[in-house]
Amino acid sequence: MLLELDNVTVAYGRIEALHGISLHVDEGEIVALIGANGAGKTTTMRAISGIRALAGGAIRFAGEDISRLRADLRVGRGLCQSPEGRQIFPGMTVLENLDMGAYTRRDSAGIAADLERVFGLFPRLAERRKQAGGTLSGGEQQMLAVGRALMSRPKLLLLDEPSMGLAPLVIKQIFDIVTEINQQGTTVLLVEQNAQQALSRAHRGYVLETGRIVKEGTGQELLHDPAVKEAYLGVA
Amino acid sequence: MNFDELFGHFGQHTVDGLSKGAIYALIALGYTLVYGVLRLINFAHSEVFVVGTFAVLGAWTAFGMQDRPGAGQAILFLLIGLIAAAVASGGTALALERIAYRPLRRRNAPPLVFLITAIGLSLVLVEILGLLLPRLVGGVFPTLFGRERQIVGMPTIIEQKPLITIGDTSITNVQAIVFFSALLMMAMLDWFINRTRYGRGVRAVAQNPETAALMGVNQDRVIMLIFVLGGVMAGAAALLWSVRFGFTQSSLGFVLGLKAFTAAVLGGIGNLRGALLGGLFLGLVEVYAATLYTSAWEDVVAFVVLIVVLMFRPTGLLGESLGRARA
């Protein structure tokens, strides 16, 4: 088990946003976390990356309890997030944004190799390497956010809503690359509103509803589950 | 209005203004660095500068500097003064962050509380410095005024001599040293922020603190770094001030800090190059104003210019923040 959430509770003030979530991600998997707006998907991601403190429960990563570890130190452990809304550094060039992903690393040869790898996955970023991040299109910014997270050479890549606000063709492109990254050996935890794309790519999935996990299964099982179909896939 | 004097010796007034503005610019960097990352106006930064002048005075006294030392000794004393001021000012700035600002951040204090704290710290430091000054001087140097708020003179380290004279404009050795040292310090800072890994961390926190943490940037370390950097720049300014003007007092920071803050706002607060531009601009305006009217009017004109600039460019002359500054 690479990542394990054990009965995790998160509260904003007195209001509990997550009511005891338990899930796990095994090495080599793509795991999708789907749910409606406000179900707690992003809160779960923020708890995993350490931006949000836990009110209860535990998070273990690669056998270590990281529940109280500072967010910036989790990156060095092999956890890196491409956050919701992409959060590109607008005033930095594409290259500098990617370098930010490698902030915790010191192996310049390895960084250079990973840079080539990211440029291989996203040729558009190579073309625009000197351009300010804030001037990229939405799809390009999403590619940059994923590439930036990859630059930390994560064991587990956390992707929060990579399809948000993008055209269908670009969404497919992004998910193709996520699959490719996974096949190259990176484990992926994916949070998505676009349940169709997410579940068809994922090995396993969890359905989150108002801060609780209400269903879990393989991607295909969930994709064909009548309740999931009705609630998240827009099929009656 | 004395237009004849201003335009008759325009070159000379420009040189004077630039060398004055360079010191404002160095101090302005401290305001702009902290604001760029924390959106906090560190009003105690003026005292960080004054601590630097005290350190210069103390170090020169301790090492027994005499008036007008030889060239070799002068360089040595400049170096001693720089180290003392950089350590004292950088250390003070760091102490402010650790003792006052960080605990407030931990408690998620509202911005107003930070502002009041900054002003309070400034007052506390002025009074501490006022108590410290008589002991520091120990009667070695003549005090020019009464015991409270006394102005203490420093020995002359470099005698002002015209270095280059073109027409009736002459640049003195001291003016040249002040201007080019200040420029060198700013160029080094600019390089550090824009070209190094740590500098990239600073910009990342300025642009998006949460995402910076997601990339593995330790925010507390970045914040300590910017306070130290701003402090070291103020220390350098303190040395240059001591070389150029040769005196200090505990309340020196009030007007000077206000000017440097004005320079930072004029250039676009949060923007390093804006601080340079704002400082030089303010220095020029002041000298021109003092020539046109009398020196009693220079502060009035300086602040009127600030108000006018902000009316038309509310974000200052360059107007981008440290966060938005181009790569």
Coordinates of C-alpha atoms in Angstrom, one line a residue:
Chain A
M1 CA 0.0 0.0 0.0
L2 CA 1.6 3.3 -1.1
L3 CA -1.0 5.6 0.4
E4 CA -3.5 4.9 3.1
L5 CA -6.1 7.2 4.6
D6 CA -7.5 5.8 7.8
N7 CA -10.7 7.4 9.1
V8 CA -9.6 10.9 8.2
T9 CA -11.6 13.8 9.5
V10 CA -11.2 17.4 8.4
A11 CA -13.0 20.4 9.8
Y12 CA -13.3 24.0 8.7
G13 CA -13.9 25.7 12.0
R14 CA -16.7 23.7 13.7
I15 CA -18.1 22.4 10.4
E16 CA -16.8 18.9 9.5
A17 CA -16.0 18.6 5.8
L18 CA -14.8 15.0 5.9
H19 CA -16.4 12.5 8.2
G20 CA -13.9 9.7 8.5
I21 CA -12.6 8.8 5.1
S22 CA -10.7 5.6 4.6
L23 CA -9.1 4.7 1.2
H24 CA -5.9 3.4 -0.1
V25 CA -3.8 3.6 -3.3
D26 CA -1.5 0.7 -4.3
E27 CA 1.7 1.1 -6.2
G28 CA 1.2 1.3 -10.0
E29 CA -2.5 2.1 -9.8
I30 CA -4.6 5.0 -11.1
V31 CA -7.3 5.6 -8.5
A32 CA -10.1 8.0 -9.2
L33 CA -12.0 9.9 -6.5
I34 CA -15.3 11.2 -8.0
G35 CA -18.2 13.1 -6.5
A36 CA -20.2 16.2 -6.9
N37 CA -19.2 19.8 -6.1
G38 CA -18.7 20.2 -2.4
A39 CA -18.5 16.5 -1.7
G40 CA -15.0 16.9 -0.2
K41 CA -12.8 15.8 -3.1
T42 CA -10.5 18.8 -3.0
T43 CA -10.5 18.8 0.8
T44 CA -9.3 15.2 0.7
M45 CA -6.5 16.2 -1.7
R46 CA -5.5 19.1 0.5
A47 CA -5.4 16.8 3.5
I48 CA -3.1 14.4 1.7
S49 CA -0.7 17.1 0.5
G50 CA -0.7 18.7 4.0
I51 CA -2.2 22.1 3.2
R52 CA -5.2 21.2 5.4
A53 CA -4.6 19.8 9.0
L54 CA -6.4 16.7 10.1
A55 CA -9.0 16.8 12.9
G56 CA -8.7 13.1 13.3
G57 CA -7.5 9.9 11.7
A58 CA -4.2 9.2 10.0
I59 CA -2.5 9.3 6.7
R60 CA 0.3 6.9 5.9
F61 CA 2.5 7.1 2.9
A62 CA 5.0 4.4 2.0
G63 CA 4.7 3.0 5.5
E64 CA 5.3 6.3 7.3
D65 CA 2.7 8.2 9.3
I66 CA 2.7 11.6 7.6
S67 CA -0.4 13.0 9.4
R68 CA 1.5 15.8 11.1
L69 CA 4.2 16.3 8.5
R70 CA 4.5 19.8 7.0
A71 CA 3.3 20.1 3.4
D72 CA 6.6 21.2 2.0
L73 CA 8.3 18.2 3.6
R74 CA 5.8 15.7 2.0
V75 CA 7.1 16.7 -1.4
G76 CA 10.5 15.2 -0.5
R77 CA 8.8 12.0 0.5
G78 CA 7.5 11.5 -3.0
L79 CA 4.0 13.1 -2.9
C80 CA 3.3 15.9 -5.4
Q81 CA 0.1 17.6 -6.3
S82 CA -1.1 19.4 -9.4
P83 CA -3.6 21.6 -7.6
E84 CA -7.2 22.5 -8.5
G85 CA -7.3 25.5 -10.8
R86 CA -3.7 24.6 -11.9
Q87 CA -2.1 27.4 -9.8
I88 CA 0.7 28.2 -12.2
F89 CA 3.2 30.9 -11.0
P90 CA 2.0 33.6 -13.5
G91 CA 5.1 35.7 -13.4
M92 CA 7.5 32.8 -14.0
T93 CA 8.5 31.4 -17.3
V94 CA 7.4 27.9 -18.2
L95 CA 10.9 26.7 -17.5
E96 CA 11.0 28.4 -14.1
N97 CA 7.6 26.8 -13.3
L98 CA 9.0 23.4 -14.1
D99 CA 12.1 24.2 -12.0
M100 CA 9.8 25.0 -9.1
G101 CA 8.6 21.4 -9.3
A102 CA 12.2 20.2 -8.8
Y103 CA 12.7 22.7 -5.9
T104 CA 13.5 20.0 -3.3
R105 CA 15.9 18.1 -5.6
R106 CA 19.6 18.6 -5.9
D107 CA 20.5 16.0 -8.6
S108 CA 21.0 18.3 -11.6
A109 CA 21.5 15.4 -14.0
G110 CA 18.3 13.8 -12.9
I111 CA 16.4 17.1 -13.1
A112 CA 17.7 17.7 -16.6
A113 CA 16.6 14.2 -17.6
D114 CA 13.1 14.7 -16.1
L115 CA 12.9 18.0 -17.9
E116 CA 13.5 16.3 -21.2
R117 CA 10.9 13.7 -20.2
V118 CA 8.3 16.4 -19.5
F119 CA 9.1 18.1 -22.8
G120 CA 8.6 14.8 -24.5
L121 CA 5.2 14.3 -22.9
F122 CA 4.2 17.9 -23.6
P123 CA 6.0 19.2 -26.7
R124 CA 3.9 22.4 -26.4
L125 CA 5.7 23.3 -23.2
A126 CA 9.1 23.0 -24.9
E127 CA 7.9 25.4 -27.6
R128 CA 6.9 27.9 -24.9
R129 CA 9.6 27.4 -22.4
K130 CA 10.6 31.1 -22.3
Q131 CA 7.0 32.4 -22.1
A132 CA 5.4 33.6 -18.8
G133 CA 3.2 31.0 -17.3
G134 CA 0.3 33.4 -16.9
T135 CA 0.1 33.9 -20.7
L136 CA -0.6 30.2 -21.5
S137 CA -4.0 28.9 -22.5
G138 CA -6.0 26.8 -20.0
G139 CA -5.0 23.5 -21.6
E140 CA -1.3 24.5 -21.7
Q141 CA -1.5 25.7 -18.1
Q142 CA -2.9 22.3 -17.1
M143 CA 0.0 20.6 -19.0
L144 CA 2.4 22.8 -17.1
A145 CA 0.8 22.0 -13.8
V146 CA 1.1 18.3 -14.4
G147 CA 4.6 18.7 -15.8
R148 CA 5.6 20.7 -12.8
A149 CA 4.4 18.1 -10.4
L150 CA 6.2 15.4 -12.4
M151 CA 9.5 17.4 -12.0
S152 CA 9.6 16.4 -8.4
R153 CA 9.8 12.7 -9.6
P154 CA 6.8 11.7 -7.3
K155 CA 6.0 8.2 -6.3
L156 CA 2.4 9.4 -6.1
L157 CA 1.0 12.0 -8.4
L158 CA -2.0 13.8 -7.1
L159 CA -4.2 15.4 -9.8
D160 CA -7.0 17.7 -8.7
E161 CA -9.6 18.3 -11.4
P162 CA -7.2 18.2 -14.4
S163 CA -10.2 18.5 -16.8
M164 CA -11.7 21.7 -15.2
G165 CA -12.7 24.3 -17.8
L166 CA -11.1 22.5 -20.7
A167 CA -12.4 21.6 -24.1
P168 CA -13.3 17.9 -24.7
L169 CA -10.4 17.4 -27.1
V170 CA -7.9 18.8 -24.6
I171 CA -9.4 16.7 -21.8
K172 CA -8.8 13.6 -23.8
Q173 CA -5.3 14.7 -24.5
I174 CA -4.6 15.3 -20.8
F175 CA -6.0 11.9 -19.8
D176 CA -4.0 10.1 -22.5
I177 CA -0.9 11.6 -20.9
V178 CA -2.0 10.7 -17.4
T179 CA -2.4 7.1 -18.6
E180 CA 1.0 7.2 -20.2
I181 CA 2.6 8.6 -17.1
N182 CA 1.1 5.8 -15.1
Q183 CA 2.4 3.2 -17.6
Q184 CA 5.8 4.7 -17.1
G185 CA 5.5 3.8 -13.5
T186 CA 4.0 6.7 -11.5
T187 CA 1.1 6.0 -9.3
V188 CA -1.8 8.4 -9.7
L189 CA -4.6 9.6 -7.5
L190 CA -7.1 11.5 -9.5
V191 CA -9.9 13.7 -8.3
E192 CA -12.5 14.5 -11.0
Q193 CA -16.0 15.8 -11.7
N194 CA -15.6 14.3 -15.2
A195 CA -16.5 10.8 -13.9
Q196 CA -16.7 9.3 -17.4
Q197 CA -13.1 10.0 -18.3
A198 CA -11.8 9.4 -14.8
L199 CA -13.4 6.0 -14.3
S200 CA -12.6 4.7 -17.7
R201 CA -8.9 5.4 -17.1
A202 CA -8.8 4.3 -13.5
H203 CA -8.0 0.9 -12.1
R204 CA -10.2 1.6 -9.1
G205 CA -12.4 4.4 -7.9
Y206 CA -14.2 5.8 -4.9
V207 CA -17.4 7.8 -4.8
L208 CA -17.5 10.7 -2.3
E209 CA -20.8 12.2 -1.1
T210 CA -21.0 15.0 1.5
G211 CA -17.7 14.0 3.1
R212 CA -18.2 10.2 3.1
I213 CA -17.2 7.5 0.8
V214 CA -20.4 5.8 -0.3
K215 CA -19.1 3.4 -2.9
E216 CA -15.9 1.8 -4.1
G217 CA -14.9 -0.6 -6.9
T218 CA -12.9 -1.0 -10.0
G219 CA -13.2 1.6 -12.6
Q220 CA -15.4 -0.6 -14.8
E221 CA -17.7 -1.6 -12.0
L222 CA -18.4 1.9 -11.1
L223 CA -18.8 3.0 -14.7
H224 CA -21.6 0.4 -15.0
D225 CA -23.1 0.9 -11.6
P226 CA -26.7 2.2 -12.1
A227 CA -26.6 4.6 -9.2
V228 CA -23.3 6.1 -10.3
K229 CA -24.6 6.2 -13.8
E230 CA -27.5 8.2 -12.8
A231 CA -25.8 10.6 -10.4
Y232 CA -22.5 11.2 -12.1
L233 CA -22.6 10.1 -15.7
G234 CA -25.8 11.8 -16.7
V235 CA -27.5 8.6 -17.8
A236 CA -31.0 7.8 -16.5
Chain B
M1 CA 11.3 80.3 -7.5
N2 CA 14.9 80.1 -8.4
F3 CA 14.9 78.7 -12.0
D4 CA 18.2 80.3 -12.8
E5 CA 20.0 78.3 -10.1
L6 CA 18.2 75.0 -11.0
F7 CA 18.8 75.2 -14.8
G8 CA 22.2 77.0 -14.4
H9 CA 23.6 74.1 -12.5
F10 CA 21.2 71.4 -13.6
G11 CA 23.9 68.7 -13.9
Q12 CA 25.2 69.4 -10.4
H13 CA 21.7 69.1 -8.9
T14 CA 21.1 65.9 -10.8
V15 CA 24.3 64.3 -9.5
D16 CA 23.4 65.4 -5.9
G17 CA 19.8 64.0 -6.3
L18 CA 21.0 60.7 -7.6
S19 CA 23.4 60.1 -4.8
K20 CA 20.8 61.0 -2.3
G21 CA 18.2 58.8 -4.0
A22 CA 20.5 55.8 -4.1
I23 CA 20.3 55.6 -0.2
Y24 CA 16.5 55.9 -0.3
A25 CA 16.4 53.1 -2.9
L26 CA 18.5 50.7 -0.7
I27 CA 16.2 51.2 2.3
A28 CA 13.2 51.0 0.0
L29 CA 14.2 47.5 -1.0
G30 CA 13.5 46.3 2.6
Y31 CA 9.9 47.6 2.5
T32 CA 9.3 46.2 -0.9
L33 CA 10.7 42.7 -0.2
V34 CA 8.6 42.2 2.9
Y35 CA 5.5 43.7 1.2
G36 CA 6.0 41.6 -1.9
V37 CA 5.9 38.4 0.1
L38 CA 3.7 39.2 3.1
R39 CA 1.6 42.2 2.0
L40 CA 2.9 43.7 5.2
I41 CA 4.3 47.2 5.5
N42 CA 7.1 46.8 8.0
F43 CA 7.2 50.2 9.6
A44 CA 10.0 49.1 11.9
H45 CA 12.3 48.8 8.9
S46 CA 13.3 52.5 9.4
E47 CA 14.8 51.5 12.7
V48 CA 16.5 48.5 11.1
F49 CA 18.4 51.1 9.1
V50 CA 19.2 53.2 12.2
V51 CA 20.5 50.1 14.0
G52 CA 22.9 49.8 11.1
T53 CA 24.2 53.4 11.6
F54 CA 24.7 52.6 15.3
A55 CA 26.6 49.5 14.4
V56 CA 28.9 51.5 12.1
L57 CA 29.5 54.1 14.8
G58 CA 30.1 51.4 17.4
A59 CA 32.5 49.4 15.2
W60 CA 34.4 52.5 14.1
T61 CA 34.7 53.5 17.8
A62 CA 35.7 50.1 18.9
F63 CA 38.4 49.8 16.3
G64 CA 39.6 53.3 17.1
M65 CA 39.1 55.0 13.8
Q66 CA 40.5 58.5 13.6
D67 CA 39.4 61.3 11.4
R68 CA 40.5 61.0 7.8
P69 CA 42.4 57.7 7.8
G70 CA 44.8 56.8 5.0
A71 CA 43.4 55.0 1.9
G72 CA 44.4 51.5 3.1
Q73 CA 42.8 52.1 6.6
A74 CA 39.8 53.7 5.1
I75 CA 39.0 50.6 3.0
L76 CA 39.5 48.4 6.1
F77 CA 37.1 50.5 8.1
L78 CA 34.6 50.5 5.3
L79 CA 34.7 46.8 5.3
I80 CA 34.4 46.6 9.1
G81 CA 31.5 49.1 9.0
L82 CA 29.7 47.1 6.3
I83 CA 30.0 43.8 8.2
A84 CA 28.9 45.4 11.5
A85 CA 25.9 47.1 9.9
A86 CA 24.9 44.1 7.8
V87 CA 25.0 41.8 10.8
A88 CA 23.2 44.3 13.1
S89 CA 20.5 45.3 10.6
G90 CA 20.0 41.8 9.2
G91 CA 19.9 40.5 12.8
T92 CA 17.4 43.1 13.9
A93 CA 15.1 42.5 10.9
L94 CA 15.2 38.7 11.6
A95 CA 14.5 39.3 15.3
L96 CA 11.4 41.3 14.4
E97 CA 10.1 38.5 12.3
R98 CA 10.8 35.8 14.8
I99 CA 9.7 37.7 17.9
A100 CA 6.8 39.7 16.6
Y101 CA 5.5 38.8 13.1
R102 CA 5.7 35.0 13.1
P103 CA 3.6 34.5 16.3
L104 CA 1.0 36.7 14.8
R105 CA 1.0 34.7 11.6
R106 CA 0.6 31.5 13.6
R107 CA -2.6 33.0 15.2
N108 CA -3.9 34.2 11.8
A109 CA -4.0 37.8 13.0
P110 CA -5.8 40.3 10.8
P111 CA -3.7 42.7 8.7
L112 CA -4.5 45.6 10.9
V113 CA -2.9 43.9 13.9
F114 CA 0.3 43.4 11.9
L115 CA 0.3 47.1 11.0
I116 CA -0.2 48.3 14.6
T117 CA 2.5 45.8 15.7
A118 CA 4.9 47.3 13.1
I119 CA 4.3 50.8 14.2
G120 CA 4.7 49.8 17.9
L121 CA 7.9 48.0 17.2
S122 CA 9.2 51.1 15.4
L123 CA 8.5 53.2 18.5
V124 CA 10.0 50.7 20.9
L125 CA 13.2 50.5 18.8
V126 CA 13.5 54.3 18.7
E127 CA 13.4 54.5 22.5
I128 CA 15.8 51.6 22.9
L129 CA 18.2 53.2 20.5
G130 CA 17.9 56.5 22.4
L131 CA 18.9 54.9 25.6
L132 CA 21.7 53.0 23.9
L133 CA 23.3 56.0 22.2
P134 CA 25.0 57.7 25.2
R135 CA 26.6 54.4 26.3
L136 CA 27.6 53.5 22.8
V137 CA 29.4 56.8 22.3
G138 CA 30.9 56.9 25.7
G139 CA 31.8 60.5 25.4
V140 CA 34.3 59.9 22.6
F141 CA 32.4 61.8 20.0
P142 CA 31.0 65.3 20.4
T143 CA 27.2 65.4 20.8
L144 CA 25.7 68.2 18.9
F145 CA 22.6 68.7 20.9
G146 CA 21.2 67.9 24.3
R147 CA 21.2 64.5 25.8
E148 CA 17.8 63.4 24.6
R149 CA 17.5 63.0 20.8
Q150 CA 21.1 63.9 20.6
I151 CA 22.8 63.9 17.2
V152 CA 26.1 62.1 17.3
G153 CA 28.8 62.9 14.7
M154 CA 31.1 60.3 13.3
P155 CA 34.7 60.7 12.2
T156 CA 35.1 61.5 8.5
I157 CA 36.2 58.3 6.8
I158 CA 36.6 59.8 3.3
E159 CA 37.1 63.5 2.6
Q160 CA 34.8 64.8 -0.1
K161 CA 36.9 65.7 -3.1
P162 CA 35.7 66.3 -6.7
L163 CA 36.4 63.2 -8.6
I164 CA 35.3 64.2 -12.1
T165 CA 34.5 67.7 -13.2
I166 CA 32.6 68.3 -16.5
G167 CA 31.8 71.9 -17.1
D168 CA 30.6 73.2 -13.8
T169 CA 29.2 69.8 -12.7
S170 CA 31.5 67.9 -10.4
I171 CA 31.0 64.4 -9.0
T172 CA 32.7 63.9 -5.7
N173 CA 34.5 60.7 -4.7
V174 CA 31.9 60.1 -1.9
Q175 CA 29.0 60.6 -4.2
A176 CA 30.4 58.1 -6.7
I177 CA 31.1 55.6 -3.9
V178 CA 27.6 55.9 -2.5
F179 CA 25.9 55.7 -5.9
F180 CA 27.8 52.8 -7.4
S181 CA 27.9 50.8 -4.2
A182 CA 24.2 51.1 -3.9
L183 CA 23.7 50.1 -7.5
L184 CA 26.0 47.1 -7.0
M185 CA 24.1 46.0 -3.9
M186 CA 20.8 46.2 -5.8
A187 CA 22.2 44.4 -8.8
M188 CA 23.3 41.6 -6.6
L189 CA 19.9 41.4 -4.9
D190 CA 18.1 41.5 -8.3
W191 CA 20.3 38.6 -9.5
F192 CA 19.7 36.6 -6.4
I193 CA 15.9 37.0 -6.6
N194 CA 15.7 36.4 -10.3
R195 CA 18.4 33.9 -11.0
T196 CA 19.0 31.6 -8.1
R197 CA 17.0 28.7 -6.7
Y198 CA 16.3 30.5 -3.3
G199 CA 15.2 33.6 -5.2
R200 CA 12.8 31.4 -7.2
G201 CA 11.5 30.2 -3.9
V202 CA 10.9 33.8 -2.7
R203 CA 9.0 34.6 -5.9
A204 CA 7.0 31.5 -5.7
V205 CA 5.8 32.3 -2.1
A206 CA 5.1 35.9 -3.3
Q207 CA 3.0 34.7 -6.2
N208 CA 1.2 31.8 -4.6
P209 CA 2.2 30.8 -1.1
E210 CA 0.0 27.6 -1.0
T211 CA 1.3 26.3 -4.3
A212 CA 4.8 27.1 -3.2
A213 CA 4.3 24.8 -0.2
L214 CA 3.0 22.1 -2.6
M215 CA 6.3 22.4 -4.5
G216 CA 8.3 21.9 -1.3
V217 CA 9.2 25.5 -0.4
N218 CA 9.5 26.1 3.3
Q219 CA 7.6 29.3 3.7
D220 CA 9.0 30.3 7.1
R221 CA 12.5 30.0 5.7
V222 CA 11.6 32.2 2.8
I223 CA 10.1 34.8 5.1
M224 CA 13.2 34.8 7.3
L225 CA 15.3 35.2 4.1
I226 CA 13.5 38.3 2.9
F227 CA 13.8 39.9 6.3
V228 CA 17.5 39.3 6.4
L229 CA 18.0 40.4 2.8
G230 CA 16.1 43.6 3.5
G231 CA 18.0 44.1 6.7
V232 CA 21.4 43.6 4.9
M233 CA 20.4 46.2 2.3
A234 CA 19.4 48.6 5.1
G235 CA 22.8 47.9 6.7
A236 CA 24.6 48.8 3.5
A237 CA 22.5 52.0 3.3
A238 CA 23.5 52.7 6.9
L239 CA 27.2 52.5 6.0
L240 CA 26.8 54.7 2.9
W241 CA 24.8 57.2 5.0
S242 CA 27.6 57.3 7.6
V243 CA 30.2 57.8 4.9
R244 CA 28.2 60.6 3.2
F245 CA 26.6 62.4 6.1
G246 CA 28.7 61.3 9.1
F247 CA 26.1 61.5 11.9
T248 CA 23.3 59.5 13.5
Q249 CA 20.6 59.9 16.1
S250 CA 18.0 57.6 17.5
S251 CA 15.1 59.2 15.7
L252 CA 16.9 59.4 12.4
G253 CA 14.7 56.7 10.9
F254 CA 11.4 58.6 11.1
V255 CA 11.8 60.9 8.2
L256 CA 14.2 58.8 6.3
G257 CA 12.1 55.7 6.6
L258 CA 9.1 57.6 5.5
K259 CA 11.0 58.8 2.4
A260 CA 12.3 55.3 1.6
F261 CA 8.7 54.0 2.0
T262 CA 7.5 56.7 -0.3
A263 CA 10.2 55.7 -2.8
A264 CA 9.0 52.1 -2.6
V265 CA 5.4 53.2 -3.2
L266 CA 6.4 55.6 -6.0
G267 CA 8.2 52.8 -7.9
G268 CA 5.5 50.3 -7.2
I269 CA 5.7 48.5 -3.9
G270 CA 6.7 44.9 -4.1
N271 CA 8.8 45.6 -7.2
L272 CA 12.6 45.6 -6.7
R273 CA 13.4 47.6 -9.7
G274 CA 10.6 50.0 -8.8
A275 CA 12.4 50.6 -5.5
L276 CA 15.5 51.7 -7.4
L277 CA 13.5 53.9 -9.8
G278 CA 11.4 55.4 -7.0
G279 CA 14.4 56.1 -4.8
L280 CA 16.3 57.9 -7.5
F281 CA 13.2 59.8 -8.6
L282 CA 12.5 60.9 -5.1
G283 CA 16.1 62.0 -4.6
L284 CA 16.0 64.1 -7.8
V285 CA 12.7 65.7 -6.9
E286 CA 13.9 66.6 -3.5
V287 CA 17.1 68.3 -4.7
Y288 CA 15.3 70.1 -7.5
A289 CA 12.6 71.3 -5.1
A290 CA 15.2 72.4 -2.5
T291 CA 16.8 74.4 -5.3
L292 CA 13.6 75.9 -6.7
Y293 CA 12.2 76.9 -3.3
T294 CA 14.3 76.3 -0.2
S295 CA 15.3 73.1 1.5
A296 CA 12.5 73.7 3.9
W297 CA 10.2 72.7 1.1
E298 CA 11.8 69.5 -0.1
D299 CA 9.7 67.2 2.1
V300 CA 6.5 69.0 1.1
V301 CA 7.3 68.7 -2.6
A302 CA 8.4 65.0 -2.2
F303 CA 5.0 64.1 -0.7
V304 CA 3.0 66.2 -3.1
V305 CA 4.8 64.3 -6.0
L306 CA 3.9 61.0 -4.3
I307 CA 0.2 62.0 -4.1
V308 CA 0.2 63.2 -7.7
V309 CA 1.9 60.1 -9.0
L310 CA -0.6 57.9 -7.1
M311 CA -3.5 59.8 -8.5
F312 CA -2.5 58.8 -12.0
R313 CA -0.7 55.6 -11.4
P314 CA -2.2 54.0 -8.2
T315 CA 0.2 51.1 -8.4
G316 CA 3.3 53.3 -8.7
L317 CA 5.6 53.9 -11.6
L318 CA 6.4 50.3 -12.5
G319 CA 3.4 49.0 -10.8
E320 CA 4.0 45.3 -10.7
S321 CA 4.5 43.3 -7.6
L322 CA 7.5 41.1 -6.7
G323 CA 5.1 38.3 -7.4
R324 CA 4.2 39.5 -10.8
A325 CA 7.7 40.8 -11.7
R326 CA 8.9 39.4 -15.0
A327 CA 11.4 36.6 -15.0

